[in-house]
Amino acid sequence: MKIERQLESILQHFKRALAAGDWDKLADLDAKLQQALPKLKQSPLTPEVKVKLAQINQFYSQMIARGESEKAEIRAQIQQQQTNSEGMQAYLQNR
């Protein structure tokens, strides 16, 4: 399989994992890609390979933005839980 098709396959796997919110799969795919990148750099990159790598790089930006958004949402939920717990404790103490 040509490297361009392999990179396209990786990109599609990344996109499916992100759409599913499967952060474990994304981490696994990232680890595999990080292992493959040094091998890619050993030979001259064709324009097609450069395009695929640029697409993967752009996807990483989307993935990071989504991760930051979900992290902020989870942080807000945790803070809400703490506020609710504190309110419940105050209510129970003043009953």
PDB file of C-alpha atoms in Angstrom:
ATOM      1  CA  MET A   1       0.000   0.000   0.000  1.00  0.00           C
ATOM      2  CA  LYS A   2       1.348   3.392  -0.886  1.00  0.00           C
ATOM      3  CA  ILE A   3       2.191   5.706   1.944  1.00  0.00           C
ATOM      4  CA  GLU A   4      -0.414   8.237   0.756  1.00  0.00           C
ATOM      5  CA  ARG A   5      -3.166   5.640   1.151  1.00  0.00           C
ATOM      6  CA  GLN A   6      -1.835   4.607   4.546  1.00  0.00           C
ATOM      7  CA  LEU A   7      -1.873   8.202   5.721  1.00  0.00           C
ATOM      8  CA  GLU A   8      -5.398   8.670   4.357  1.00  0.00           C
ATOM      9  CA  SER A   9      -6.471   5.546   6.241  1.00  0.00           C
ATOM     10  CA  ILE A  10      -4.941   6.891   9.440  1.00  0.00           C
ATOM     11  CA  LEU A  11      -6.700  10.210   8.945  1.00  0.00           C
ATOM     12  CA  GLN A  12     -10.051   8.471   8.434  1.00  0.00           C
ATOM     13  CA  HIS A  13      -9.510   6.389  11.590  1.00  0.00           C
ATOM     14  CA  PHE A  14      -8.722   9.587  13.493  1.00  0.00           C
ATOM     15  CA  LYS A  15     -11.892  11.248  12.203  1.00  0.00           C
ATOM     16  CA  ARG A  16     -14.095   8.282  13.133  1.00  0.00           C
ATOM     17  CA  ALA A  17     -12.590   8.083  16.610  1.00  0.00           C
ATOM     18  CA  LEU A  18     -13.101  11.814  17.184  1.00  0.00           C
ATOM     19  CA  ALA A  19     -16.690  11.633  15.921  1.00  0.00           C
ATOM     20  CA  ALA A  20     -17.291   8.798  18.390  1.00  0.00           C
ATOM     21  CA  GLY A  21     -15.567  10.690  21.201  1.00  0.00           C
ATOM     22  CA  ASP A  22     -13.192   7.743  21.625  1.00  0.00           C
ATOM     23  CA  TRP A  23     -10.237   9.479  23.245  1.00  0.00           C
ATOM     24  CA  ASP A  24      -8.505   6.176  24.035  1.00  0.00           C
ATOM     25  CA  LYS A  25      -8.560   5.248  20.342  1.00  0.00           C
ATOM     26  CA  LEU A  26      -7.278   8.713  19.425  1.00  0.00           C
ATOM     27  CA  ALA A  27      -4.386   8.307  21.867  1.00  0.00           C
ATOM     28  CA  ASP A  28      -3.589   4.881  20.404  1.00  0.00           C
ATOM     29  CA  LEU A  29      -3.662   6.225  16.848  1.00  0.00           C
ATOM     30  CA  ASP A  30      -1.497   9.162  17.869  1.00  0.00           C
ATOM     31  CA  ALA A  31       1.102   6.845  19.413  1.00  0.00           C
ATOM     32  CA  LYS A  32       1.218   4.770  16.235  1.00  0.00           C
ATOM     33  CA  LEU A  33       1.567   7.857  14.074  1.00  0.00           C
ATOM     34  CA  GLN A  34       4.352   9.229  16.273  1.00  0.00           C
ATOM     35  CA  GLN A  35       6.250   5.956  15.809  1.00  0.00           C
ATOM     36  CA  ALA A  36       5.796   6.090  12.025  1.00  0.00           C
ATOM     37  CA  LEU A  37       6.827   9.720  11.507  1.00  0.00           C
ATOM     38  CA  PRO A  38      10.591   9.201  11.958  1.00  0.00           C
ATOM     39  CA  LYS A  39      10.470   6.444   9.325  1.00  0.00           C
ATOM     40  CA  LEU A  40       8.697   8.808   6.923  1.00  0.00           C
ATOM     41  CA  LYS A  41      11.403  11.421   7.348  1.00  0.00           C
ATOM     42  CA  GLN A  42      14.110   8.974   6.261  1.00  0.00           C
ATOM     43  CA  SER A  43      13.183   9.360   2.609  1.00  0.00           C
ATOM     44  CA  PRO A  44      12.185  12.381   0.523  1.00  0.00           C
ATOM     45  CA  LEU A  45       8.507  13.225   0.864  1.00  0.00           C
ATOM     46  CA  THR A  46       6.424  13.358  -2.275  1.00  0.00           C
ATOM     47  CA  PRO A  47       3.992  16.252  -2.733  1.00  0.00           C
ATOM     48  CA  GLU A  48       1.110  13.811  -2.118  1.00  0.00           C
ATOM     49  CA  VAL A  49       2.594  12.678   1.189  1.00  0.00           C
ATOM     50  CA  LYS A  50       3.139  16.300   2.209  1.00  0.00           C
ATOM     51  CA  VAL A  51      -0.528  17.035   1.465  1.00  0.00           C
ATOM     52  CA  LYS A  52      -1.687  14.083   3.598  1.00  0.00           C
ATOM     53  CA  LEU A  53       0.612  15.113   6.437  1.00  0.00           C
ATOM     54  CA  ALA A  54      -0.756  18.660   6.243  1.00  0.00           C
ATOM     55  CA  GLN A  55      -4.309  17.284   6.430  1.00  0.00           C
ATOM     56  CA  ILE A  56      -3.385  15.213   9.471  1.00  0.00           C
ATOM     57  CA  ASN A  57      -1.762  18.270  11.042  1.00  0.00           C
ATOM     58  CA  GLN A  58      -4.923  20.299  10.427  1.00  0.00           C
ATOM     59  CA  PHE A  59      -6.971  17.513  11.987  1.00  0.00           C
ATOM     60  CA  TYR A  60      -4.748  17.637  15.072  1.00  0.00           C
ATOM     61  CA  SER A  61      -5.750  21.290  15.494  1.00  0.00           C
ATOM     62  CA  GLN A  62      -9.419  20.286  15.371  1.00  0.00           C
ATOM     63  CA  MET A  63      -8.817  17.412  17.778  1.00  0.00           C
ATOM     64  CA  ILE A  64      -7.022  19.654  20.279  1.00  0.00           C
ATOM     65  CA  ALA A  65      -9.790  22.263  20.092  1.00  0.00           C
ATOM     66  CA  ARG A  66     -12.428  19.596  20.698  1.00  0.00           C
ATOM     67  CA  GLY A  67     -10.442  18.186  23.608  1.00  0.00           C
ATOM     68  CA  GLU A  68     -10.105  21.625  25.188  1.00  0.00           C
ATOM     69  CA  SER A  69     -13.835  22.205  24.754  1.00  0.00           C
ATOM     70  CA  GLU A  70     -14.718  18.899  26.395  1.00  0.00           C
ATOM     71  CA  LYS A  71     -12.232  19.544  29.183  1.00  0.00           C
ATOM     72  CA  ALA A  72     -13.880  22.917  29.891  1.00  0.00           C
ATOM     73  CA  GLU A  73     -17.315  21.273  29.897  1.00  0.00           C
ATOM     74  CA  ILE A  74     -16.181  18.608  32.349  1.00  0.00           C
ATOM     75  CA  ARG A  75     -14.553  21.237  34.554  1.00  0.00           C
ATOM     76  CA  ALA A  76     -17.856  23.168  34.636  1.00  0.00           C
ATOM     77  CA  GLN A  77     -19.748  19.995  35.552  1.00  0.00           C
ATOM     78  CA  ILE A  78     -17.320  19.270  38.392  1.00  0.00           C
ATOM     79  CA  GLN A  79     -17.671  22.815  39.712  1.00  0.00           C
ATOM     80  CA  GLN A  80     -21.470  22.516  39.529  1.00  0.00           C
ATOM     81  CA  GLN A  81     -21.320  19.253  41.463  1.00  0.00           C
ATOM     82  CA  GLN A  82     -19.176  20.908  44.134  1.00  0.00           C
ATOM     83  CA  THR A  83     -21.603  23.822  44.376  1.00  0.00           C
ATOM     84  CA  ASN A  84     -24.558  21.440  44.650  1.00  0.00           C
ATOM     85  CA  SER A  85     -22.768  19.423  47.332  1.00  0.00           C
ATOM     86  CA  GLU A  86     -21.913  22.528  49.323  1.00  0.00           C
ATOM     87  CA  GLY A  87     -25.524  23.723  49.056  1.00  0.00           C
ATOM     88  CA  MET A  88     -26.825  20.351  50.220  1.00  0.00           C
ATOM     89  CA  GLN A  89     -24.414  20.319  53.167  1.00  0.00           C
ATOM     90  CA  ALA A  90     -25.499  23.834  54.202  1.00  0.00           C
ATOM     91  CA  TYR A  91     -29.155  22.825  53.905  1.00  0.00           C
ATOM     92  CA  LEU A  92     -28.661  19.699  56.018  1.00  0.00           C
ATOM     93  CA  GLN A  93     -26.710  21.599  58.689  1.00  0.00           C
ATOM     94  CA  ASN A  94     -29.411  24.264  59.017  1.00  0.00           C
ATOM     95  CA  ARG A  95     -32.422  21.981  59.129  1.00  0.00           C
TER      96      ARG A  95
END
